[in-house]
Structure formats: C-alpha cells, structure tokens
C-alpha cells in the first residue's frame, strides 16, 4: 500500500528492506512467459486474482505427490504430518497479521465466506433497529451479507458516502456512529478506487463508541504490511488468491474473546466436541468455524505464498508498487479523454478509468488483442458505479511482478482503442 508511512520505511533504508529486482521476481511466475494473441502477456488484473509463483505451485504439488491425507482425523503418519503443516500455516498467518494467537485465525474459502461468517455468527444476535455501518465503496461481498442480515433481523444499514476524489468521508462516518451502532464493516482498500481508508482512525472512533470493527482486507494485505493489533481490528478478513496464493482459501482473524462468544456458522464434522441426537456441543474457535474437510492443500499453498511475500519483503513490494502507481497515473493521464476515477492521496496500485465515449468493454476487448489483461465492468461494486455516474470502468490493478514498461504497453493500447473508436 502506498501509504506515506510504508513508503518512508521502504525508501529510507529500513534494514529489513531487500533490493527489489522485478526481473528476478517475474522469473518466479511461469505464466508471465506466455504470449496472448501473439503479444507478450501484460497482466494487470491482480486485483481480481493474482498469478502464482513456482514456490506456491510446487508446495501444493509436493503435498499431493508425497504426503496427502485428511487432517485432524488420522492416527497414521501422513495425516498427523499434514495436520501439523496445516496448523503450522495457521500460526504463520497469525504472525503475518501480528495476531496475538493462532487461535484467532479461522480458515474460510475466501473473504466473502469470512464476512458471511461474521454476518451470521456475530450478526444473528442483532435485533430490529440495530445499525451496521458500511460504505459506498464496498465490494458486494461486504454489502450483500449485511442486506441478508437486514432481511433476517431487521437491522438498519448506514452507508458512509465517498468523496469526489474517492476518499473516505471520515466526518460523515463519525456522525453516523451512535448508540444503535452494533458493528462497523469497511474495506481497508477499495478494489475500484484504490483508496486506502484511514482504518486506524476509523477503528479508534468506533471503539470510542464501544463498537467493534470488521475490516475487509482483500486488497490491503497484498499491497503492504497489515498489523491487526496495531490497528486494533476486531475482525480482519482476506483471501488467498489475491495474495499470490491459491483459490478457495481465505482467512478470518477475530479477537479471541469475540470468536469465543460466537455460535457456529456451518455445522458438520470437525467443528464439534460431542454429538448426540439430544444435544451437540461445539469445539472452541477456530475449529468451531471450520466445518467439514478444510482446504488443506490450499492452506499449504497460502503458507508458501506468505513465505514468498515475506522473503521479498512487504515494504519492498509497497515501494515498488508506489513507483508503478505514480508512473501509471502520469502515463494514463497523458491519454486524451481518459478520466481516472479515484484520486485519493492514499492509494494502492489500482487505477480505474473511463475513456470519453468508449464503453469499458470495448476498451477491454481491444487491449486484450495487444496482450493486455485488464478488468472491465462494475467490479462487484455497483453502488460505487452509481455514485460516480458510470455503468462500468476499466481497471488496471498492479502486482509485485508488473513493470513501468507494461504500463506503457497499456497506454499505447489505449491510443489504439481511441484510433478504432474515435
Ligand atoms: N472485498 C474486496 C475489497 C475485493 O476486492 C474482493 C474481490 O475482488 C472481495 C471482497 C471478494 O473476494 P473473494 O471473491 O475472494 O471472496
């Protein structure tokens, strides 16, 4: 994340920051050697899902080839070995987020499931009139679960508006916090605008009002260091596939005392202590929230992805991406008729834009012919599209393997789009 703080740390010589060699990084991602329509692939859709380094592919392959078994159940070697490794990833995720304990880390399928878990297990105790605060820049994953809760419990949803430059309206948020607020659920980084929300202050204000905060960190953990204890987040959710890991693995961090007080989300094997037809008792967190066979190999893949990111250094990644964002902002601004949507001061390496008179789907199709993969559409944020009065945008989202040269390829491809449609 290109916060001033992370940039300072990255650029002003913290000893932990290693030299960042983007060509060496690119060599770790086999898919980046591909051509598309006869052109070298330029992958600018990491915000939707990131590509995977060899280390992740090999870690998962190694498990299937050499020691695969179900976890938590077997008395035999493979099962115990893999259980240790699976639980080891939980501890690794706890360190990654600086959680106080690995018992605060729940594995889910993705961030969507993590948010739904909280909406059910925490949310179902809410009553008619209780309020949950979200914002205009939320992904549908952090809107729809609360609407479903509204249908179940009659809660009220309060929506913090977004400023014209795409920044979070802290003043409006503060005025919404009140005696009926029961939960604040907000994104840490907007997947459309790139805006980094002032999460520490958001949480401080919520706690002053006695309200817990759930953070959608899907776009945040990939761009810089997240410390849940420094933030004092009550819940923090992210998804593995955007962090250079596999699909079908997500994480919900929850403070121990909150998780302990929450009933199960899904029922089945692995989440129980005892079962009889008369009564079932439940395991302690985190296993209480992990019904059924978990995403075992995916968790191993996530562990490898975290190792990979740590080895490069999150501060070094943040500095590299800040450079990319600055270059992309300057280069795309030179394209006549192009408007960037989302120009907040604190931004991650995500740029949404529109081109005068040209539908984003046409932009996406033409730049694809140049080998450039960008996302076009509403980005699962339809209310935000409405806020900015556009049906859709084109979005370039950058990752640790992108180069300034690739941004130039995108800019040239956009000139081609204009030639064709202009
Ligand atoms: N939240 C944000 C901010 C996102 O960007 C996304 C995915 O784009 C999600 C939630 C949903 O992620 P997943 O589909 O992995 O649950």
Tab-separated table of C-alpha atoms and ligand atoms in Angstrom:
chain	number	residue	atom	x	y	z
A	1	UNK	CA	0.000	0.000	0.000
A	2	UNK	CA	1.356	3.367	-0.920
A	3	UNK	CA	0.807	4.949	2.450
A	4	UNK	CA	3.235	7.673	3.320
A	5	UNK	CA	4.400	5.617	6.267
A	6	UNK	CA	5.140	2.426	4.344
A	7	UNK	CA	6.821	4.395	1.604
A	8	UNK	CA	9.048	6.150	4.083
A	9	UNK	CA	10.054	2.867	5.654
A	10	UNK	CA	10.654	1.293	2.285
A	11	UNK	CA	12.623	4.125	0.773
A	12	UNK	CA	14.581	5.407	3.739
A	13	UNK	CA	16.557	2.307	4.380
A	14	UNK	CA	14.938	0.100	6.971
A	15	UNK	CA	17.479	-2.740	7.137
A	16	UNK	CA	14.813	-5.367	6.565
A	17	UNK	CA	14.111	-3.994	3.092
A	18	UNK	CA	15.859	-6.050	0.433
A	19	UNK	CA	16.812	-4.890	-3.035
A	20	UNK	CA	13.818	-5.411	-5.277
A	21	UNK	CA	14.641	-6.899	-8.668
A	22	UNK	CA	11.452	-7.083	-10.695
A	23	UNK	CA	13.008	-9.256	-13.417
A	24	UNK	CA	14.023	-11.814	-10.810
A	25	UNK	CA	10.513	-11.685	-9.371
A	26	UNK	CA	8.985	-12.189	-12.818
A	27	UNK	CA	11.100	-15.288	-13.340
A	28	UNK	CA	9.272	-16.841	-10.381
A	29	UNK	CA	5.931	-16.645	-12.247
A	30	UNK	CA	5.851	-19.133	-15.144
A	31	UNK	CA	2.612	-17.753	-16.544
A	32	UNK	CA	4.230	-14.399	-17.255
A	33	UNK	CA	6.307	-16.035	-20.003
A	34	UNK	CA	3.114	-16.626	-22.005
A	35	UNK	CA	2.018	-14.753	-25.080
A	36	UNK	CA	-1.583	-13.797	-25.767
A	37	UNK	CA	-2.713	-13.113	-29.335
A	38	UNK	CA	0.952	-13.255	-30.293
A	39	UNK	CA	1.892	-10.490	-27.824
A	40	UNK	CA	3.727	-10.856	-24.512
A	41	UNK	CA	1.195	-11.129	-21.695
A	42	UNK	CA	0.790	-7.931	-19.686
A	43	UNK	CA	-1.180	-8.989	-16.635
A	44	UNK	CA	-2.852	-6.016	-14.957
A	45	UNK	CA	-5.686	-7.799	-13.179
A	46	UNK	CA	-4.058	-8.860	-9.935
A	47	UNK	CA	-6.806	-7.075	-8.007
A	48	UNK	CA	-9.218	-9.708	-9.284
A	49	UNK	CA	-6.789	-12.574	-8.762
A	50	UNK	CA	-3.012	-12.649	-8.711
A	51	UNK	CA	-0.725	-15.048	-10.589
A	52	UNK	CA	1.102	-17.747	-8.642
A	53	UNK	CA	4.848	-18.134	-8.132
A	54	UNK	CA	6.535	-21.507	-8.664
A	55	UNK	CA	7.030	-21.798	-4.892
A	56	UNK	CA	3.249	-21.965	-4.376
A	57	UNK	CA	2.676	-24.392	-7.250
A	58	UNK	CA	5.456	-26.675	-6.029
A	59	UNK	CA	4.340	-26.624	-2.399
A	60	UNK	CA	0.859	-27.789	-3.364
A	61	UNK	CA	2.124	-30.342	-5.860
A	62	UNK	CA	4.525	-31.743	-3.269
A	63	UNK	CA	1.683	-32.418	-0.816
A	64	UNK	CA	-0.454	-34.239	-3.371
A	65	UNK	CA	2.541	-36.261	-4.556
A	66	UNK	CA	4.178	-37.161	-1.281
A	67	UNK	CA	2.021	-36.962	1.830
A	68	UNK	CA	-1.629	-36.261	1.081
A	69	UNK	CA	-4.254	-37.281	3.677
A	70	UNK	CA	-7.164	-35.743	5.514
A	71	UNK	CA	-6.275	-33.697	8.593
A	72	UNK	CA	-7.326	-33.853	12.263
A	73	UNK	CA	-8.625	-37.414	11.909
A	74	UNK	CA	-5.916	-39.939	11.311
A	75	UNK	CA	-3.727	-41.806	13.728
A	76	UNK	CA	-1.330	-42.532	10.875
A	77	UNK	CA	1.789	-40.654	9.868
A	78	UNK	CA	0.592	-38.779	6.768
A	79	UNK	CA	-2.491	-37.425	8.496
A	80	UNK	CA	-0.556	-36.277	11.534
A	81	UNK	CA	2.207	-34.812	9.393
A	82	UNK	CA	-0.235	-32.852	7.248
A	83	UNK	CA	-2.255	-31.756	10.290
A	84	UNK	CA	0.938	-30.282	11.726
A	85	UNK	CA	1.668	-28.469	8.483
A	86	UNK	CA	-1.923	-27.226	8.130
A	87	UNK	CA	-1.909	-25.924	11.704
A	88	UNK	CA	1.565	-24.526	11.057
A	89	UNK	CA	0.095	-22.309	8.342
A	90	UNK	CA	-2.431	-21.029	10.869
A	91	UNK	CA	0.468	-19.941	13.073
A	92	UNK	CA	2.173	-18.397	10.033
A	93	UNK	CA	-0.947	-16.390	9.168
A	94	UNK	CA	-1.141	-15.241	12.801
A	95	UNK	CA	2.439	-13.931	12.535
A	96	UNK	CA	1.686	-12.399	9.119
A	97	UNK	CA	-1.144	-10.346	10.638
A	98	UNK	CA	0.569	-9.991	14.035
A	99	UNK	CA	-2.397	-11.663	15.759
A	100	UNK	CA	-1.971	-12.428	19.448
A	101	UNK	CA	-2.623	-16.137	18.922
A	102	UNK	CA	-3.132	-18.654	16.123
A	103	UNK	CA	-6.480	-19.496	17.763
A	104	UNK	CA	-7.661	-16.164	16.349
A	105	UNK	CA	-7.169	-17.356	12.757
A	106	UNK	CA	-10.118	-19.098	11.072
A	107	UNK	CA	-9.659	-20.627	7.634
A	108	UNK	CA	-12.511	-19.965	5.222
A	109	UNK	CA	-12.987	-20.405	1.489
A	110	UNK	CA	-12.413	-16.725	0.735
A	111	UNK	CA	-13.023	-13.272	2.167
A	112	UNK	CA	-16.667	-13.482	1.081
A	113	UNK	CA	-17.212	-16.501	3.315
A	114	UNK	CA	-15.320	-14.812	6.147
A	115	UNK	CA	-17.676	-11.816	6.034
A	116	UNK	CA	-20.727	-14.073	5.807
A	117	UNK	CA	-19.438	-15.962	8.834
A	118	UNK	CA	-19.378	-12.762	10.881
A	119	UNK	CA	-22.752	-11.638	9.486
A	120	UNK	CA	-24.255	-14.899	10.770
A	121	UNK	CA	-22.355	-15.789	13.913
A	122	UNK	CA	-21.940	-12.248	15.214
A	123	UNK	CA	-24.832	-10.667	13.311
A	124	UNK	CA	-27.611	-13.039	14.237
A	125	UNK	CA	-27.691	-11.700	17.779
A	126	UNK	CA	-28.606	-8.246	16.447
A	127	UNK	CA	-32.196	-7.055	16.584
A	128	UNK	CA	-34.514	-4.755	14.676
A	129	UNK	CA	-33.234	-1.186	14.764
A	130	UNK	CA	-29.610	-2.128	15.445
A	131	UNK	CA	-27.276	-0.463	12.989
A	132	UNK	CA	-24.373	-1.703	10.902
A	133	UNK	CA	-22.177	0.854	9.130
A	134	UNK	CA	-20.696	0.103	5.706
A	135	UNK	CA	-19.563	2.479	2.948
A	136	UNK	CA	-20.316	3.374	-0.630
A	137	UNK	CA	-17.014	1.890	-1.772
A	138	UNK	CA	-17.644	-1.662	-0.528
A	139	UNK	CA	-17.336	-4.735	-2.711
A	140	UNK	CA	-20.616	-6.665	-2.936
A	141	UNK	CA	-19.008	-9.174	-0.550
A	142	UNK	CA	-19.265	-6.521	2.164
A	143	UNK	CA	-22.746	-5.327	1.209
A	144	UNK	CA	-24.928	-8.339	0.458
A	145	UNK	CA	-24.233	-10.328	3.681
A	146	UNK	CA	-25.456	-7.284	5.650
A	147	UNK	CA	-28.541	-6.960	3.455
A	148	UNK	CA	-29.287	-10.623	4.128
A	149	UNK	CA	-28.870	-9.886	7.824
A	150	UNK	CA	-31.244	-6.950	7.411
A	151	UNK	CA	-33.778	-9.380	5.921
A	152	UNK	CA	-33.286	-11.851	8.794
A	153	UNK	CA	-33.064	-9.433	11.725
A	154	UNK	CA	-34.479	-6.103	10.633
A	155	UNK	CA	-31.224	-4.245	11.213
A	156	UNK	CA	-30.575	-0.879	9.588
A	157	UNK	CA	-27.680	-0.340	7.201
A	158	UNK	CA	-25.927	3.030	7.277
A	159	UNK	CA	-23.761	3.863	4.288
A	160	UNK	CA	-20.785	6.234	4.542
A	161	UNK	CA	-20.510	8.348	1.377
A	162	UNK	CA	-17.377	8.591	-0.723
A	163	UNK	CA	-15.846	11.986	-1.538
A	164	UNK	CA	-15.457	13.139	-5.138
A	165	UNK	CA	-11.762	12.146	-5.192
A	166	UNK	CA	-12.665	8.690	-3.876
A	167	UNK	CA	-11.517	9.229	-0.318
A	168	UNK	CA	-13.401	8.011	2.734
A	169	UNK	CA	-15.631	10.648	4.391
A	170	UNK	CA	-14.387	10.342	7.956
A	171	UNK	CA	-16.592	13.262	9.039
A	172	UNK	CA	-19.758	11.581	7.738
A	173	UNK	CA	-18.706	8.288	9.304
A	174	UNK	CA	-18.151	9.875	12.693
A	175	UNK	CA	-21.599	11.429	12.598
A	176	UNK	CA	-23.172	8.026	11.858
A	177	UNK	CA	-21.688	6.312	14.906
A	178	UNK	CA	-24.368	6.318	17.566
A	179	UNK	CA	-25.999	4.415	20.410
A	180	UNK	CA	-27.621	1.956	17.982
A	181	UNK	CA	-24.429	1.129	16.068
A	182	UNK	CA	-23.519	-2.514	16.661
A	183	UNK	CA	-20.851	-3.105	14.036
A	184	UNK	CA	-18.729	-1.206	11.522
A	185	UNK	CA	-17.791	-3.231	8.403
A	186	UNK	CA	-15.472	-1.388	5.999
A	187	UNK	CA	-12.883	-2.036	3.369
A	188	UNK	CA	-9.229	-1.278	4.043
A	189	UNK	CA	-8.505	-0.655	0.341
A	190	UNK	CA	-11.136	-0.087	-2.353
A	191	UNK	CA	-10.872	-2.596	-5.185
A	192	UNK	CA	-12.141	0.043	-7.629
A	193	UNK	CA	-10.681	3.359	-6.471
A	194	UNK	CA	-7.525	2.065	-4.828
A	195	UNK	CA	-8.350	4.312	-1.870
A	196	UNK	CA	-6.662	3.335	1.383
A	197	UNK	CA	-9.180	4.083	4.107
A	198	UNK	CA	-7.926	5.650	7.364
A	199	UNK	CA	-8.550	2.392	9.172
A	200	UNK	CA	-6.699	3.131	12.392
A	201	UNK	CA	-8.749	6.263	12.920
A	202	UNK	CA	-11.963	4.506	11.807
A	203	UNK	CA	-11.361	1.841	14.443
A	204	UNK	CA	-10.372	4.346	17.120
A	205	UNK	CA	-13.612	6.257	16.611
A	206	UNK	CA	-15.707	3.064	16.596
A	207	UNK	CA	-14.091	1.829	19.795
A	208	UNK	CA	-14.711	5.194	21.434
A	209	UNK	CA	-18.389	4.473	20.771
A	210	UNK	CA	-17.997	0.875	22.020
A	211	UNK	CA	-18.467	-0.626	18.540
A	212	UNK	CA	-16.387	-3.465	17.046
A	213	UNK	CA	-14.976	-3.209	13.512
A	214	UNK	CA	-14.715	-5.780	10.739
A	215	UNK	CA	-12.137	-4.920	8.081
A	216	UNK	CA	-12.340	-6.267	4.536
A	217	UNK	CA	-8.624	-6.580	3.857
A	218	UNK	CA	-8.875	-8.368	0.497
A	219	UNK	CA	-6.990	-5.610	-1.344
A	220	UNK	CA	-4.891	-4.444	1.592
A	221	UNK	CA	-2.722	-7.387	2.643
A	222	UNK	CA	-1.345	-7.669	-0.897
A	223	UNK	CA	-0.006	-4.125	-1.026
A	224	UNK	CA	1.654	-3.698	2.351
A	225	UNK	CA	2.067	-4.806	5.936
A	226	UNK	CA	-1.101	-5.205	7.991
A	227	UNK	CA	-0.859	-5.397	11.773
A	228	UNK	CA	-4.218	-6.265	13.304
A	229	UNK	CA	-3.056	-5.420	16.819
A	230	UNK	CA	-1.682	-2.062	15.816
A	231	UNK	CA	-4.969	-1.357	14.004
A	232	UNK	CA	-6.855	-2.873	16.942
A	233	UNK	CA	-9.198	-4.527	14.393
A	234	UNK	CA	-11.836	-6.811	15.879
A	235	UNK	CA	-12.239	-8.861	12.696
A	236	UNK	CA	-9.953	-8.781	9.663
A	237	UNK	CA	-10.637	-10.823	6.542
A	238	UNK	CA	-8.591	-11.571	3.437
A	239	UNK	CA	-8.456	-14.023	0.594
A	240	UNK	CA	-5.535	-16.199	-0.533
A	241	UNK	CA	-5.835	-15.953	-4.293
A	242	UNK	CA	-5.133	-12.209	-4.373
A	243	UNK	CA	-2.005	-12.741	-2.252
A	244	UNK	CA	-0.279	-14.919	-4.893
A	245	UNK	CA	-1.772	-17.998	-3.234
A	246	UNK	CA	-4.381	-20.494	-4.425
A	247	UNK	CA	-8.120	-20.062	-4.730
A	248	UNK	CA	-10.550	-21.491	-2.162
A	249	UNK	CA	-8.640	-20.366	0.930
A	250	UNK	CA	-9.460	-17.273	2.929
A	251	UNK	CA	-8.801	-16.032	6.427
A	252	UNK	CA	-10.912	-14.514	9.142
A	253	UNK	CA	-8.979	-13.011	12.025
A	254	UNK	CA	-11.140	-12.398	15.072
A	255	UNK	CA	-10.201	-11.277	18.568
A	256	UNK	CA	-10.277	-14.337	20.822
A	257	UNK	CA	-12.995	-13.075	23.155
A	258	UNK	CA	-15.281	-12.212	20.215
A	259	UNK	CA	-14.819	-15.575	18.484
A	260	UNK	CA	-15.354	-17.402	21.768
A	261	UNK	CA	-18.740	-15.749	22.235
A	262	UNK	CA	-19.936	-16.559	18.702
A	263	UNK	CA	-22.058	-19.604	17.768
A	264	UNK	CA	-21.024	-21.818	14.826
A	265	UNK	CA	-21.672	-20.731	11.248
A	266	UNK	CA	-21.821	-24.083	9.441
A	267	UNK	CA	-22.455	-27.430	11.143
A	268	UNK	CA	-20.809	-30.777	10.479
A	269	UNK	CA	-17.634	-32.698	11.159
A	270	UNK	CA	-14.543	-31.149	12.758
A	271	UNK	CA	-16.396	-28.288	14.473
A	272	UNK	CA	-17.921	-30.334	17.323
A	273	UNK	CA	-16.830	-31.570	20.733
A	274	UNK	CA	-19.593	-34.191	21.205
A	275	UNK	CA	-22.656	-35.133	19.182
A	276	UNK	CA	-25.781	-36.960	20.301
A	277	UNK	CA	-29.310	-36.725	18.960
A	278	UNK	CA	-30.306	-34.875	22.103
A	279	UNK	CA	-27.501	-32.343	22.143
A	280	UNK	CA	-24.340	-31.312	20.364
A	281	UNK	CA	-21.511	-29.317	21.883
A	282	UNK	CA	-19.056	-27.338	19.839
A	283	UNK	CA	-15.293	-27.102	19.587
A	284	UNK	CA	-13.505	-23.942	20.654
A	285	UNK	CA	-12.539	-21.412	17.984
A	286	UNK	CA	-11.063	-21.549	15.444
A	287	UNK	CA	-12.218	-25.133	14.723
A	288	UNK	CA	-15.801	-24.233	15.732
A	289	UNK	CA	-15.944	-22.267	12.483
A	290	UNK	CA	-14.294	-24.841	10.221
A	291	UNK	CA	-16.968	-27.456	9.498
A	292	UNK	CA	-16.054	-30.322	7.191
A	293	UNK	CA	-12.805	-31.160	5.459
A	294	UNK	CA	-10.915	-27.879	5.219
A	295	UNK	CA	-8.974	-26.552	2.211
A	296	UNK	CA	-5.867	-28.461	3.301
A	297	UNK	CA	-3.634	-28.176	0.271
A	298	UNK	CA	-4.836	-24.649	-0.378
A	299	UNK	CA	-3.744	-23.699	3.142
A	300	UNK	CA	-0.292	-25.126	2.406
A	301	UNK	CA	-0.272	-23.035	-0.784
A	302	UNK	CA	-1.230	-19.937	1.195
A	303	UNK	CA	1.623	-20.639	3.598
A	304	UNK	CA	4.025	-20.796	0.649
A	305	UNK	CA	2.613	-17.529	-0.716
A	306	UNK	CA	3.161	-15.803	2.626
A	307	UNK	CA	6.729	-17.138	2.749
A	308	UNK	CA	7.241	-15.812	-0.768
A	309	UNK	CA	5.928	-12.342	0.038
A	310	UNK	CA	7.907	-12.229	3.283
A	311	UNK	CA	11.104	-13.245	1.511
A	312	UNK	CA	10.751	-10.329	-0.911
A	313	UNK	CA	9.658	-8.014	1.898
A	314	UNK	CA	6.320	-6.266	2.140
A	315	UNK	CA	7.973	-2.863	2.397
A	316	UNK	CA	9.956	-3.509	-0.773
A	317	UNK	CA	6.738	-4.584	-2.531
A	318	UNK	CA	4.965	-1.440	-1.313
A	319	UNK	CA	7.779	0.773	-2.611
A	320	UNK	CA	7.818	-0.985	-5.993
A	321	UNK	CA	4.056	-0.645	-6.329
A	322	UNK	CA	4.130	3.005	-5.284
A	323	UNK	CA	6.525	3.613	-8.174
A	324	UNK	CA	4.219	1.740	-10.539
A	325	UNK	CA	1.196	3.699	-9.345
A	326	UNK	CA	2.974	7.029	-9.832
A	327	UNK	CA	4.110	6.029	-13.330
A	328	UNK	CA	0.687	4.679	-14.314
A	329	UNK	CA	-1.096	7.775	-13.009
A	330	UNK	CA	1.198	10.049	-15.002
A	331	UNK	CA	1.195	7.912	-18.159
A	332	UNK	CA	-2.559	7.323	-18.274
A	333	UNK	CA	-3.264	10.979	-17.533
A	334	UNK	CA	-1.488	11.776	-20.812
A	335	UNK	CA	-4.129	9.800	-22.765
A	336	UNK	CA	-6.577	12.434	-24.001
A	337	UNK	CA	-10.172	11.788	-22.997
A	338	UNK	CA	-9.164	9.462	-20.164
A	339	UNK	CA	-10.503	10.170	-16.681
A	340	UNK	CA	-9.157	8.391	-13.633
A	341	UNK	CA	-11.845	7.588	-11.086
A	342	UNK	CA	-10.323	7.628	-7.634
A	343	UNK	CA	-7.536	10.101	-6.968
A	344	UNK	CA	-7.352	9.986	-3.185
A	345	UNK	CA	-3.998	10.873	-1.639
A	346	UNK	CA	-3.578	7.462	-0.016
A	347	UNK	CA	-3.886	4.882	-2.780
A	348	UNK	CA	-2.846	1.343	-3.545
A	349	UNK	CA	-1.691	0.365	-7.055
A	350	UNK	CA	-5.150	0.204	-8.584
A	351	UNK	CA	-6.371	2.602	-11.298
A	352	UNK	CA	-9.937	2.744	-12.565
A	353	UNK	CA	-10.624	4.866	-15.601
A	354	UNK	CA	-13.089	5.688	-18.332
A	355	UNK	CA	-12.440	6.893	-21.877
A	356	UNK	CA	-14.749	9.530	-23.381
A	357	UNK	CA	-17.472	7.941	-25.474
A	358	UNK	CA	-15.999	4.424	-25.404
A	359	UNK	CA	-17.579	1.611	-23.401
A	360	UNK	CA	-15.172	-0.104	-20.991
A	361	UNK	CA	-16.000	-3.485	-22.539
A	362	UNK	CA	-14.712	-2.227	-25.880
A	363	UNK	CA	-11.555	-0.992	-24.142
A	364	UNK	CA	-11.059	-4.409	-22.554
A	365	UNK	CA	-11.534	-6.252	-25.835
A	366	UNK	CA	-9.129	-4.093	-27.838
A	367	UNK	CA	-6.328	-4.009	-25.253
A	368	UNK	CA	-6.643	-7.787	-24.908
A	369	UNK	CA	-5.646	-8.037	-28.595
A	370	UNK	CA	-2.430	-6.279	-27.522
A	371	UNK	CA	-1.824	-8.903	-24.849
A	372	UNK	CA	-3.009	-6.652	-22.006
A	373	UNK	CA	-5.319	-8.170	-19.386
A	374	UNK	CA	-7.342	-5.545	-17.527
A	375	UNK	CA	-10.717	-5.823	-15.842
A	376	UNK	CA	-13.766	-4.015	-17.170
A	377	UNK	CA	-17.226	-3.857	-15.637
A	378	UNK	CA	-18.676	-2.882	-12.286
A	379	UNK	CA	-16.016	-4.764	-10.277
A	380	UNK	CA	-18.675	-6.114	-7.890
A	381	UNK	CA	-19.255	-2.551	-6.698
A	382	UNK	CA	-22.437	-1.450	-8.433
A	383	UNK	CA	-23.394	1.181	-5.806
A	384	UNK	CA	-19.989	2.802	-6.332
A	385	UNK	CA	-20.560	2.901	-10.110
A	386	UNK	CA	-23.829	4.647	-9.402
A	387	UNK	CA	-22.061	7.108	-7.089
A	388	UNK	CA	-19.707	8.120	-9.902
A	389	UNK	CA	-22.432	8.048	-12.540
A	390	UNK	CA	-20.814	5.396	-14.745
A	391	UNK	CA	-22.135	1.976	-15.741
A	392	UNK	CA	-18.655	0.462	-15.593
A	393	UNK	CA	-14.961	1.321	-15.598
A	394	UNK	CA	-11.759	-0.186	-16.925
A	395	UNK	CA	-9.323	-1.088	-14.170
A	396	UNK	CA	-5.605	-1.767	-14.162
A	397	UNK	CA	-4.519	-3.367	-10.899
A	398	UNK	CA	-0.838	-3.924	-10.382
A	399	UNK	CA	1.151	-6.510	-8.510
A	400	UNK	CA	4.717	-7.110	-7.474
A	401	UNK	CA	5.638	-8.516	-10.916
A	402	UNK	CA	4.493	-5.553	-13.026
A	403	UNK	CA	6.893	-3.119	-14.661
A	404	UNK	CA	6.650	0.500	-15.832
A	405	UNK	CA	7.187	-0.826	-19.366
A	406	UNK	CA	3.964	-2.819	-19.084
A	407	UNK	CA	2.102	0.349	-18.148
A	408	UNK	CA	3.485	1.928	-21.317
A	409	UNK	CA	2.128	-1.030	-23.320
A	410	UNK	CA	-1.306	-0.390	-21.780
A	411	UNK	CA	-1.098	3.337	-22.601
A	412	UNK	CA	-0.198	2.568	-26.227
A	413	UNK	CA	-3.022	0.035	-26.441
A	414	UNK	CA	-5.416	2.722	-25.195
A	415	UNK	CA	-4.288	5.013	-28.014
A	416	UNK	CA	-5.184	2.182	-30.368
A	417	UNK	CA	-8.626	1.914	-28.756
A	418	UNK	CA	-9.121	5.622	-29.423
A	419	UNK	CA	-7.983	5.251	-33.041
A	420	UNK	CA	-10.530	2.495	-33.584
A	421	UNK	CA	-13.463	4.105	-31.785
A	422	UNK	CA	-12.526	7.763	-32.119
B	1	LIG	N1	-13.575	-7.498	-0.986
B	1	LIG	C1	-12.800	-6.831	-1.847
B	1	LIG	C2	-12.340	-5.438	-1.499
B	1	LIG	C3	-12.433	-7.423	-3.047
B	1	LIG	O1	-11.663	-6.757	-3.909
B	1	LIG	C4	-12.890	-8.730	-3.342
B	1	LIG	C5	-12.569	-9.367	-4.634
B	1	LIG	O2	-12.348	-8.712	-5.629
B	1	LIG	C6	-13.675	-9.391	-2.405
B	1	LIG	C7	-14.002	-8.734	-1.237
B	1	LIG	C8	-14.166	-10.776	-2.637
B	1	LIG	O3	-13.088	-11.687	-2.682
B	1	LIG	P1	-13.382	-13.236	-2.801
B	1	LIG	O4	-14.127	-13.417	-4.085
B	1	LIG	O5	-12.042	-13.879	-2.809
B	1	LIG	O6	-14.204	-13.620	-1.624
